[in-house]
Structure formats: C-alpha cells, structure tokens
PDB file of C-alpha atoms and ligand atoms in Angstrom:
ATOM      1  CA  MET A   1      38.194 -36.465 -29.778  1.00  0.00           C
ATOM      2  CA  LEU A   2      41.623 -35.161 -30.811  1.00  0.00           C
ATOM      3  CA  LYS A   3      43.449 -36.272 -33.930  1.00  0.00           C
ATOM      4  CA  ILE A   4      46.718 -34.800 -35.147  1.00  0.00           C
ATOM      5  CA  ASP A   5      48.021 -35.779 -38.572  1.00  0.00           C
ATOM      6  CA  GLY A   6      51.599 -34.841 -39.503  1.00  0.00           C
ATOM      7  CA  LEU A   7      51.774 -31.588 -37.527  1.00  0.00           C
ATOM      8  CA  THR A   8      54.894 -29.503 -38.182  1.00  0.00           C
ATOM      9  CA  LYS A   9      55.605 -26.112 -36.628  1.00  0.00           C
ATOM     10  CA  LYS A  10      58.730 -24.057 -37.299  1.00  0.00           C
ATOM     11  CA  TYR A  11      59.944 -20.871 -35.638  1.00  0.00           C
ATOM     12  CA  GLY A  12      62.150 -19.424 -38.395  1.00  0.00           C
ATOM     13  CA  ASN A  13      64.564 -22.249 -39.228  1.00  0.00           C
ATOM     14  CA  LYS A  14      63.951 -24.038 -35.945  1.00  0.00           C
ATOM     15  CA  VAL A  15      61.649 -27.055 -36.282  1.00  0.00           C
ATOM     16  CA  ALA A  16      59.853 -27.105 -32.925  1.00  0.00           C
ATOM     17  CA  VAL A  17      57.370 -29.854 -33.820  1.00  0.00           C
ATOM     18  CA  ASP A  18      58.361 -32.304 -36.521  1.00  0.00           C
ATOM     19  CA  ASN A  19      55.632 -34.206 -38.371  1.00  0.00           C
ATOM     20  CA  ILE A  20      53.823 -35.613 -35.351  1.00  0.00           C
ATOM     21  CA  SER A  21      50.641 -37.666 -35.394  1.00  0.00           C
ATOM     22  CA  LEU A  22      48.591 -38.748 -32.412  1.00  0.00           C
ATOM     23  CA  GLU A  23      45.084 -39.432 -31.210  1.00  0.00           C
ATOM     24  CA  VAL A  24      43.284 -38.927 -27.895  1.00  0.00           C
ATOM     25  CA  LYS A  25      39.897 -40.595 -27.553  1.00  0.00           C
ATOM     26  CA  ALA A  26      36.936 -39.677 -25.345  1.00  0.00           C
ATOM     27  CA  GLY A  27      37.391 -41.041 -21.839  1.00  0.00           C
ATOM     28  CA  GLN A  28      41.197 -41.026 -22.027  1.00  0.00           C
ATOM     29  CA  ILE A  29      43.640 -39.041 -19.916  1.00  0.00           C
ATOM     30  CA  THR A  30      46.831 -38.760 -21.945  1.00  0.00           C
ATOM     31  CA  ALA A  31      50.079 -37.395 -20.524  1.00  0.00           C
ATOM     32  CA  PHE A  32      52.342 -35.492 -22.909  1.00  0.00           C
ATOM     33  CA  ILE A  33      55.898 -35.775 -21.647  1.00  0.00           C
ATOM     34  CA  GLY A  34      59.267 -34.582 -22.940  1.00  0.00           C
ATOM     35  CA  HIS A  35      62.366 -32.609 -21.977  1.00  0.00           C
ATOM     36  CA  ASN A  36      62.399 -28.795 -21.743  1.00  0.00           C
ATOM     37  CA  GLY A  37      62.053 -27.425 -25.270  1.00  0.00           C
ATOM     38  CA  ALA A  38      60.788 -30.759 -26.686  1.00  0.00           C
ATOM     39  CA  GLY A  39      57.733 -29.145 -28.310  1.00  0.00           C
ATOM     40  CA  LYS A  40      54.893 -29.753 -25.829  1.00  0.00           C
ATOM     41  CA  THR A  41      53.675 -26.165 -25.388  1.00  0.00           C
ATOM     42  CA  THR A  42      53.973 -25.532 -29.121  1.00  0.00           C
ATOM     43  CA  THR A  43      51.779 -28.570 -29.836  1.00  0.00           C
ATOM     44  CA  LEU A  44      49.197 -27.561 -27.216  1.00  0.00           C
ATOM     45  CA  LYS A  45      49.050 -24.005 -28.556  1.00  0.00           C
ATOM     46  CA  ALA A  46      48.541 -25.298 -32.101  1.00  0.00           C
ATOM     47  CA  ILE A  47      45.657 -27.517 -30.937  1.00  0.00           C
ATOM     48  CA  ALA A  48      44.118 -24.605 -29.029  1.00  0.00           C
ATOM     49  CA  GLY A  49      44.276 -22.457 -32.171  1.00  0.00           C
ATOM     50  CA  ILE A  50      46.587 -19.899 -30.567  1.00  0.00           C
ATOM     51  CA  ILE A  51      49.409 -20.351 -33.080  1.00  0.00           C
ATOM     52  CA  ASP A  52      49.375 -21.266 -36.735  1.00  0.00           C
ATOM     53  CA  PHE A  53      51.350 -24.243 -38.023  1.00  0.00           C
ATOM     54  CA  ASP A  54      53.323 -25.049 -41.174  1.00  0.00           C
ATOM     55  CA  SER A  55      51.825 -28.368 -42.207  1.00  0.00           C
ATOM     56  CA  GLY A  56      49.565 -31.154 -41.054  1.00  0.00           C
ATOM     57  CA  GLU A  57      46.040 -31.173 -39.723  1.00  0.00           C
ATOM     58  CA  ILE A  58      44.430 -31.056 -36.294  1.00  0.00           C
ATOM     59  CA  PHE A  59      40.898 -32.332 -35.782  1.00  0.00           C
ATOM     60  CA  ILE A  60      38.801 -31.804 -32.666  1.00  0.00           C
ATOM     61  CA  ASP A  61      35.725 -34.005 -32.535  1.00  0.00           C
ATOM     62  CA  GLY A  62      36.128 -34.451 -36.283  1.00  0.00           C
ATOM     63  CA  LYS A  63      36.386 -30.713 -37.073  1.00  0.00           C
ATOM     64  CA  SER A  64      39.578 -29.224 -38.527  1.00  0.00           C
ATOM     65  CA  VAL A  65      40.925 -26.398 -36.347  1.00  0.00           C
ATOM     66  CA  LYS A  66      42.153 -24.636 -39.495  1.00  0.00           C
ATOM     67  CA  GLU A  67      38.755 -24.636 -41.152  1.00  0.00           C
ATOM     68  CA  ASN A  68      36.617 -24.191 -38.013  1.00  0.00           C
ATOM     69  CA  SER A  69      38.812 -22.174 -35.692  1.00  0.00           C
ATOM     70  CA  TYR A  70      35.875 -20.340 -34.043  1.00  0.00           C
ATOM     71  CA  LYS A  71      33.644 -23.401 -33.583  1.00  0.00           C
ATOM     72  CA  THR A  72      36.395 -25.669 -32.280  1.00  0.00           C
ATOM     73  CA  LYS A  73      37.188 -23.163 -29.510  1.00  0.00           C
ATOM     74  CA  PHE A  74      33.831 -24.075 -27.913  1.00  0.00           C
ATOM     75  CA  ASP A  75      34.907 -27.729 -27.768  1.00  0.00           C
ATOM     76  CA  ILE A  76      38.173 -27.105 -25.930  1.00  0.00           C
ATOM     77  CA  GLY A  77      39.364 -25.758 -22.628  1.00  0.00           C
ATOM     78  CA  TYR A  78      43.012 -24.663 -22.639  1.00  0.00           C
ATOM     79  CA  LEU A  79      45.076 -23.996 -19.536  1.00  0.00           C
ATOM     80  CA  PRO A  80      48.349 -22.268 -20.505  1.00  0.00           C
ATOM     81  CA  ASP A  81      51.555 -22.895 -18.551  1.00  0.00           C
ATOM     82  CA  ASN A  82      51.452 -19.317 -17.248  1.00  0.00           C
ATOM     83  CA  PRO A  83      47.850 -18.111 -17.278  1.00  0.00           C
ATOM     84  CA  ASP A  84      47.498 -14.356 -17.770  1.00  0.00           C
ATOM     85  CA  ILE A  85      44.387 -13.404 -15.860  1.00  0.00           C
ATOM     86  CA  TYR A  86      42.983  -9.880 -15.651  1.00  0.00           C
ATOM     87  CA  GLU A  87      44.471  -8.716 -12.337  1.00  0.00           C
ATOM     88  CA  ASN A  88      42.102  -5.792 -11.865  1.00  0.00           C
ATOM     89  CA  LEU A  89      38.991  -8.010 -11.778  1.00  0.00           C
ATOM     90  CA  LYS A  90      37.594  -9.912  -8.836  1.00  0.00           C
ATOM     91  CA  GLY A  91      37.745 -13.705  -9.216  1.00  0.00           C
ATOM     92  CA  ILE A  92      33.970 -13.958  -9.603  1.00  0.00           C
ATOM     93  CA  ASP A  93      33.915 -11.221 -12.279  1.00  0.00           C
ATOM     94  CA  TYR A  94      36.549 -13.091 -14.297  1.00  0.00           C
ATOM     95  CA  LEU A  95      34.530 -16.319 -14.079  1.00  0.00           C
ATOM     96  CA  ASN A  96      31.335 -14.535 -15.167  1.00  0.00           C
ATOM     97  CA  PHE A  97      33.239 -12.978 -18.077  1.00  0.00           C
ATOM     98  CA  ILE A  98      34.406 -16.431 -19.214  1.00  0.00           C
ATOM     99  CA  ALA A  99      30.887 -17.830 -18.720  1.00  0.00           C
ATOM    100  CA  ASP A 100      29.509 -14.997 -20.913  1.00  0.00           C
ATOM    101  CA  VAL A 101      32.091 -15.719 -23.626  1.00  0.00           C
ATOM    102  CA  PHE A 102      30.908 -19.332 -23.751  1.00  0.00           C
ATOM    103  CA  TYR A 103      27.168 -18.495 -23.393  1.00  0.00           C
ATOM    104  CA  VAL A 104      26.775 -20.488 -20.168  1.00  0.00           C
ATOM    105  CA  ASP A 105      23.387 -19.796 -18.545  1.00  0.00           C
ATOM    106  CA  GLU A 106      23.110 -18.301 -15.026  1.00  0.00           C
ATOM    107  CA  ALA A 107      21.962 -21.448 -13.210  1.00  0.00           C
ATOM    108  CA  THR A 108      24.610 -23.684 -14.795  1.00  0.00           C
ATOM    109  CA  ARG A 109      27.489 -21.258 -14.166  1.00  0.00           C
ATOM    110  CA  LYS A 110      26.373 -20.730 -10.553  1.00  0.00           C
ATOM    111  CA  GLU A 111      26.246 -24.469  -9.914  1.00  0.00           C
ATOM    112  CA  ARG A 112      29.647 -25.167 -11.519  1.00  0.00           C
ATOM    113  CA  ILE A 113      31.419 -22.216  -9.899  1.00  0.00           C
ATOM    114  CA  GLU A 114      30.151 -23.250  -6.475  1.00  0.00           C
ATOM    115  CA  ASN A 115      30.780 -26.987  -6.900  1.00  0.00           C
ATOM    116  CA  TYR A 116      34.271 -26.832  -8.432  1.00  0.00           C
ATOM    117  CA  GLY A 117      35.184 -23.631  -6.551  1.00  0.00           C
ATOM    118  CA  ARG A 118      34.544 -25.312  -3.198  1.00  0.00           C
ATOM    119  CA  ARG A 119      36.354 -28.481  -4.218  1.00  0.00           C
ATOM    120  CA  LEU A 120      39.423 -26.497  -5.312  1.00  0.00           C
ATOM    121  CA  HIS A 121      39.256 -24.337  -2.149  1.00  0.00           C
ATOM    122  CA  ILE A 122      38.984 -21.040  -4.014  1.00  0.00           C
ATOM    123  CA  PHE A 123      35.247 -20.350  -3.629  1.00  0.00           C
ATOM    124  CA  SER A 124      35.567 -18.151  -0.518  1.00  0.00           C
ATOM    125  CA  ASP A 125      38.219 -15.992  -2.254  1.00  0.00           C
ATOM    126  CA  LEU A 126      36.211 -15.206  -5.389  1.00  0.00           C
ATOM    127  CA  GLY A 127      35.108 -11.817  -4.032  1.00  0.00           C
ATOM    128  CA  ALA A 128      38.715 -10.581  -3.825  1.00  0.00           C
ATOM    129  CA  LEU A 129      40.721  -8.856  -6.565  1.00  0.00           C
ATOM    130  CA  ILE A 130      42.866 -11.277  -8.593  1.00  0.00           C
ATOM    131  CA  SER A 131      45.859  -8.979  -7.994  1.00  0.00           C
ATOM    132  CA  THR A 132      45.741 -10.103  -4.337  1.00  0.00           C
ATOM    133  CA  TYR A 133      45.861 -13.832  -5.221  1.00  0.00           C
ATOM    134  CA  SER A 134      48.908 -16.050  -4.717  1.00  0.00           C
ATOM    135  CA  HIS A 135      50.345 -17.985  -7.678  1.00  0.00           C
ATOM    136  CA  GLY A 136      48.476 -21.136  -6.628  1.00  0.00           C
ATOM    137  CA  MET A 137      45.187 -19.238  -6.210  1.00  0.00           C
ATOM    138  CA  LYS A 138      45.527 -17.854  -9.750  1.00  0.00           C
ATOM    139  CA  GLN A 139      46.164 -21.387 -11.009  1.00  0.00           C
ATOM    140  CA  LYS A 140      43.021 -22.617  -9.234  1.00  0.00           C
ATOM    141  CA  LEU A 141      40.990 -19.773 -10.743  1.00  0.00           C
ATOM    142  CA  ALA A 142      42.311 -20.545 -14.226  1.00  0.00           C
ATOM    143  CA  ILE A 143      41.374 -24.212 -13.782  1.00  0.00           C
ATOM    144  CA  LEU A 144      37.929 -23.279 -12.468  1.00  0.00           C
ATOM    145  CA  SER A 145      37.367 -21.003 -15.466  1.00  0.00           C
ATOM    146  CA  MET A 146      37.825 -24.003 -17.793  1.00  0.00           C
ATOM    147  CA  LEU A 147      35.256 -26.075 -15.962  1.00  0.00           C
ATOM    148  CA  ILE A 148      32.409 -23.616 -16.538  1.00  0.00           C
ATOM    149  CA  HIS A 149      31.631 -24.486 -20.162  1.00  0.00           C
ATOM    150  CA  LYS A 150      32.498 -28.204 -19.808  1.00  0.00           C
ATOM    151  CA  PRO A 151      34.314 -28.680 -23.145  1.00  0.00           C
ATOM    152  CA  LYS A 152      34.818 -32.023 -24.868  1.00  0.00           C
ATOM    153  CA  LEU A 153      38.603 -31.737 -24.849  1.00  0.00           C
ATOM    154  CA  TYR A 154      40.752 -30.353 -22.026  1.00  0.00           C
ATOM    155  CA  LEU A 155      44.288 -29.188 -22.790  1.00  0.00           C
ATOM    156  CA  PHE A 156      46.426 -28.492 -19.744  1.00  0.00           C
ATOM    157  CA  ASP A 157      49.999 -27.234 -19.841  1.00  0.00           C
ATOM    158  CA  GLU A 158      51.658 -28.256 -16.560  1.00  0.00           C
ATOM    159  CA  PRO A 159      48.396 -28.043 -14.569  1.00  0.00           C
ATOM    160  CA  PHE A 160      49.750 -29.134 -11.173  1.00  0.00           C
ATOM    161  CA  VAL A 161      52.400 -26.424 -10.892  1.00  0.00           C
ATOM    162  CA  GLY A 162      51.567 -24.198  -7.921  1.00  0.00           C
ATOM    163  CA  LEU A 163      48.700 -26.331  -6.580  1.00  0.00           C
ATOM    164  CA  ASP A 164      48.886 -27.379  -2.927  1.00  0.00           C
ATOM    165  CA  PRO A 165      48.565 -31.139  -2.167  1.00  0.00           C
ATOM    166  CA  VAL A 166      44.858 -30.910  -1.308  1.00  0.00           C
ATOM    167  CA  ALA A 167      43.966 -29.027  -4.499  1.00  0.00           C
ATOM    168  CA  SER A 168      46.226 -31.340  -6.510  1.00  0.00           C
ATOM    169  CA  HIS A 169      44.414 -34.393  -5.157  1.00  0.00           C
ATOM    170  CA  GLU A 170      40.988 -32.877  -5.799  1.00  0.00           C
ATOM    171  CA  PHE A 171      41.962 -31.795  -9.306  1.00  0.00           C
ATOM    172  CA  LYS A 172      43.047 -35.361 -10.150  1.00  0.00           C
ATOM    173  CA  GLU A 173      39.630 -36.598  -8.957  1.00  0.00           C
ATOM    174  CA  ILE A 174      37.936 -33.959 -11.126  1.00  0.00           C
ATOM    175  CA  MET A 175      40.028 -35.031 -14.130  1.00  0.00           C
ATOM    176  CA  LYS A 176      38.897 -38.644 -13.690  1.00  0.00           C
ATOM    177  CA  GLU A 177      35.250 -37.554 -13.399  1.00  0.00           C
ATOM    178  CA  LEU A 178      35.447 -35.421 -16.555  1.00  0.00           C
ATOM    179  CA  CYS A 179      36.729 -38.410 -18.500  1.00  0.00           C
ATOM    180  CA  LYS A 180      34.006 -40.666 -17.095  1.00  0.00           C
ATOM    181  CA  GLU A 181      31.502 -38.061 -18.333  1.00  0.00           C
ATOM    182  CA  GLY A 182      32.944 -38.512 -21.860  1.00  0.00           C
ATOM    183  CA  SER A 183      35.542 -35.751 -22.188  1.00  0.00           C
ATOM    184  CA  ALA A 184      39.181 -36.290 -23.141  1.00  0.00           C
ATOM    185  CA  ILE A 185      42.246 -34.802 -21.444  1.00  0.00           C
ATOM    186  CA  PHE A 186      45.637 -34.159 -23.028  1.00  0.00           C
ATOM    187  CA  TYR A 187      48.115 -32.563 -20.650  1.00  0.00           C
ATOM    188  CA  SER A 188      51.816 -31.828 -20.507  1.00  0.00           C
ATOM    189  CA  THR A 189      53.781 -32.617 -17.399  1.00  0.00           C
ATOM    190  CA  HIS A 190      57.205 -33.247 -15.931  1.00  0.00           C
ATOM    191  CA  VAL A 191      55.713 -35.024 -12.915  1.00  0.00           C
ATOM    192  CA  LEU A 192      56.084 -38.578 -14.159  1.00  0.00           C
ATOM    193  CA  GLU A 193      55.006 -40.325 -10.939  1.00  0.00           C
ATOM    194  CA  VAL A 194      51.584 -38.656 -11.129  1.00  0.00           C
ATOM    195  CA  ALA A 195      51.259 -39.256 -14.879  1.00  0.00           C
ATOM    196  CA  GLU A 196      52.030 -42.936 -14.411  1.00  0.00           C
ATOM    197  CA  LYS A 197      49.207 -43.377 -11.891  1.00  0.00           C
ATOM    198  CA  LEU A 198      46.648 -41.003 -13.376  1.00  0.00           C
ATOM    199  CA  CYS A 199      46.878 -41.490 -17.137  1.00  0.00           C
ATOM    200  CA  SER A 200      45.478 -44.237 -19.320  1.00  0.00           C
ATOM    201  CA  HIS A 201      47.752 -43.173 -22.196  1.00  0.00           C
ATOM    202  CA  VAL A 202      51.051 -41.389 -22.786  1.00  0.00           C
ATOM    203  CA  VAL A 203      52.806 -39.575 -25.628  1.00  0.00           C
ATOM    204  CA  ILE A 204      56.572 -39.037 -25.382  1.00  0.00           C
ATOM    205  CA  ILE A 205      58.156 -36.267 -27.453  1.00  0.00           C
ATOM    206  CA  LYS A 206      61.850 -35.547 -27.982  1.00  0.00           C
ATOM    207  CA  ASN A 207      63.283 -32.745 -30.114  1.00  0.00           C
ATOM    208  CA  GLY A 208      59.890 -32.281 -31.772  1.00  0.00           C
ATOM    209  CA  LYS A 209      59.488 -35.962 -32.712  1.00  0.00           C
ATOM    210  CA  ILE A 210      57.319 -38.596 -31.100  1.00  0.00           C
ATOM    211  CA  MET A 211      59.396 -41.341 -29.481  1.00  0.00           C
ATOM    212  CA  GLY A 212      56.532 -43.458 -28.200  1.00  0.00           C
ATOM    213  CA  GLN A 213      52.811 -43.360 -27.639  1.00  0.00           C
ATOM    214  CA  GLY A 214      49.969 -45.596 -26.572  1.00  0.00           C
ATOM    215  CA  GLU A 215      48.467 -47.191 -23.514  1.00  0.00           C
ATOM    216  CA  MET A 216      50.466 -46.362 -20.399  1.00  0.00           C
ATOM    217  CA  LYS A 217      50.676 -50.008 -19.288  1.00  0.00           C
ATOM    218  CA  LYS A 218      51.869 -51.239 -22.680  1.00  0.00           C
ATOM    219  CA  ILE A 219      54.368 -48.448 -23.253  1.00  0.00           C
ATOM    220  CA  LYS A 220      56.149 -48.757 -19.933  1.00  0.00           C
ATOM    221  CA  GLY A 221      55.781 -52.527 -19.400  1.00  0.00           C
ATOM    222  CA  ASP A 222      57.470 -53.499 -16.128  1.00  0.00           C
ATOM    223  CA  LYS A 223      59.505 -50.287 -15.957  1.00  0.00           C
ATOM    224  CA  SER A 224      58.561 -47.068 -14.222  1.00  0.00           C
ATOM    225  CA  LEU A 225      57.661 -44.212 -16.545  1.00  0.00           C
ATOM    226  CA  GLU A 226      60.704 -42.359 -15.221  1.00  0.00           C
ATOM    227  CA  SER A 227      63.100 -45.211 -16.149  1.00  0.00           C
ATOM    228  CA  LEU A 228      61.597 -45.448 -19.622  1.00  0.00           C
ATOM    229  CA  PHE A 229      61.852 -41.686 -20.078  1.00  0.00           C
ATOM    230  CA  LEU A 230      65.489 -41.595 -18.958  1.00  0.00           C
ATOM    231  CA  GLU A 231      66.359 -44.442 -21.346  1.00  0.00           C
ATOM    232  CA  LEU A 232      64.734 -42.644 -24.276  1.00  0.00           C
ATOM    233  CA  GLU A 233      66.534 -39.423 -23.388  1.00  0.00           C
ATOM    234  CA  GLN A 234      69.897 -41.201 -23.550  1.00  0.00           C
ATOM    235  CA  GLU A 235      69.224 -42.571 -27.051  1.00  0.00           C
ATOM    236  CA  GLN A 236      70.689 -40.500 -29.870  1.00  0.00           C
TER     237      GLN A 236
HETATM  238  P1  ATP B 301      59.121 -26.879 -21.518  1.00  0.00           P
HETATM  239  O1  ATP B 301      59.039 -28.248 -20.926  1.00  0.00           O
HETATM  240  O2  ATP B 301      60.396 -26.196 -21.145  1.00  0.00           O
HETATM  241  O3  ATP B 301      57.915 -26.030 -21.267  1.00  0.00           O
HETATM  242  P2  ATP B 301      58.231 -27.464 -24.257  1.00  0.00           P
HETATM  243  O4  ATP B 301      58.328 -28.931 -24.520  1.00  0.00           O
HETATM  244  O5  ATP B 301      56.885 -26.951 -23.912  1.00  0.00           O
HETATM  245  O6  ATP B 301      59.274 -27.082 -23.118  1.00  0.00           O
HETATM  246  P3  ATP B 301      58.210 -25.551 -26.447  1.00  0.00           P
HETATM  247  O7  ATP B 301      57.913 -24.345 -25.616  1.00  0.00           O
HETATM  248  O8  ATP B 301      57.130 -26.086 -27.287  1.00  0.00           O
HETATM  249  O9  ATP B 301      58.820 -26.720 -25.527  1.00  0.00           O
HETATM  250  O10 ATP B 301      59.469 -25.192 -27.361  1.00  0.00           O
HETATM  251  C1  ATP B 301      59.890 -26.041 -28.424  1.00  0.00           C
HETATM  252  C2  ATP B 301      61.035 -25.379 -29.153  1.00  0.00           C
HETATM  253  O11 ATP B 301      60.558 -24.217 -29.841  1.00  0.00           O
HETATM  254  C3  ATP B 301      62.176 -24.897 -28.246  1.00  0.00           C
HETATM  255  O12 ATP B 301      63.397 -25.106 -28.927  1.00  0.00           O
HETATM  256  C4  ATP B 301      61.905 -23.417 -28.086  1.00  0.00           C
HETATM  257  O13 ATP B 301      63.110 -22.701 -27.909  1.00  0.00           O
HETATM  258  C5  ATP B 301      61.264 -23.074 -29.432  1.00  0.00           C
HETATM  259  N1  ATP B 301      60.298 -21.973 -29.305  1.00  0.00           N
HETATM  260  C6  ATP B 301      59.168 -21.978 -28.566  1.00  0.00           C
HETATM  261  N2  ATP B 301      58.492 -20.829 -28.709  1.00  0.00           N
HETATM  262  C7  ATP B 301      59.224 -20.056 -29.548  1.00  0.00           C
HETATM  263  C8  ATP B 301      59.055 -18.756 -30.104  1.00  0.00           C
HETATM  264  N3  ATP B 301      57.983 -18.017 -29.819  1.00  0.00           N
HETATM  265  N4  ATP B 301      60.012 -18.300 -30.943  1.00  0.00           N
HETATM  266  C9  ATP B 301      61.091 -19.046 -31.254  1.00  0.00           C
HETATM  267  N5  ATP B 301      61.291 -20.306 -30.773  1.00  0.00           N
HETATM  268  C10 ATP B 301      60.381 -20.808 -29.939  1.00  0.00           C
END
C-alpha cells in the first residue's frame, strides 16, 4: 500500500530524512518511532504530499505521489501532529466540508459520522463551534474527519495525544477494524507500550536514517520495544 524508495529530504543543509526505504502492506499497522527531531513528521508530510522532497520515490497503492499528487490524496488520510481546524465552523459543518472535498455521498457520510462520532464520544458536540472545543475534542474531530472517506492508507502523527482513555481505547479498536477491512496504517508515536501491543510492524528512525524495521515480534525478540529503542539510541 505504501512503498518508499530512497527518500531524502533536506532543509537547507540539514538532512532531515536520509535515503530511507520502507514498505507498509494492506492489513498492517506499522509504528514509526524515533527520538524528537528524528525525521518522522518530515517523512509523513512527504508521503501526504504536503512537502516536496530532494530524491527518492513514494508510491501509494502503486501510484507515485510525485506524478499523481492529486489522485493519491484520495487514497490517504493524514492526521497532522497539530491539526489546524477552522475554529469558526461547527463540528458538523467541518465534517460536511471534508465529505464534500472527497465526494462522499449523503447517506455514507451520515452513517460514518454517526457511527464513528458516537464511538469517539464527540457526536453530541458536533453542533457546537470548534472554537469552544477542548484540545482532545479537536483531536477527536480531526480523527473523525479522516474516517469519512475511508482511504486505503492512514497516516497519523502522534494520534493518541490529547485523547482520554476511553477514546484512546476505542480508537485502537477502530484502527484494528480498518486494517481488517484492508487498509494500512503508518503512524508516528512516542508511546512505545501501546505500539508494542497494537502494531504488527515497526520502523525505527534515528537522525534521519532507518535503524531497524520489520515485524514487531521479530524486531524486538524477547526484549520490550522500549529496551530495544533505548539500546539503539545509545549506539553511535
Ligand atoms: P518529533 O518527535 O519531535 O515530532 P520528528 O521525528 O517528527 O520529531 P521532524 O519534525 O521530522 O522530526 O524533524 C526532523 C529534522 O528536521 C529536525 O532536525 C528538525 O529540526 C528539522 N526540521 C523540521 N522541519 C523543519 C523546517 N520547516 N525547517 C527547517 N528544519 C526543519
């Protein structure tokens, strides 16, 4: 579903992402872990087509994001680390705007907004202005907005930040369901305990380079993901 071949992104002289290659297949939940400034957000933004990159190729469901930047946007849902949502709209108006952008019909959007909205405990607040929402409520709305067009590939940047324990639990269940339905999830996180339990696969990045990737069980062996991560961080 996602294939990255030799991706490099520089900001001036700073190499933020250094010749990385990875693959995420349909049905997989892959955690993307690394220290602050390792290159996770930069990679996610490049996949989402928000920033350009210096070299390499990114394919989503076989289509190059460089050559098909408009079309590939319909195949992805991207949750930024700090979603900027239009504060002067009501929650429901924002969701309808997103549904219009992705040409989602009335019946389908209604069903998805109600189903996922109730599960994430935001449905009863959708009539209120977004400016009145708490941080966690905005995060729930941003997540809900990605579930309306049901993309093939979900990209989440630190999705659990701000979610209460109930919403966090429900969102993990939703993530598992999406993968069972044939989507793929690639998400960045610092919460290694959750990643270890939830994810089938993991990619570890350090200073823009990939230090390890593959099946979660194989990569960590008998260790916890945290121990493995700390060991890799100590290596020069
Ligand atoms: P965090 O866990 O803190 O969110 P990250 O792994 O997502 O970190 P990135 O945001 O991708 O890291 O940053 C990678 C590197 O690129 C860092 O050294 C950062 O300072 C640099 N960087 C990111 N965005 C820019 C920018 N717009 N201009 C210049 N440098 C940038």
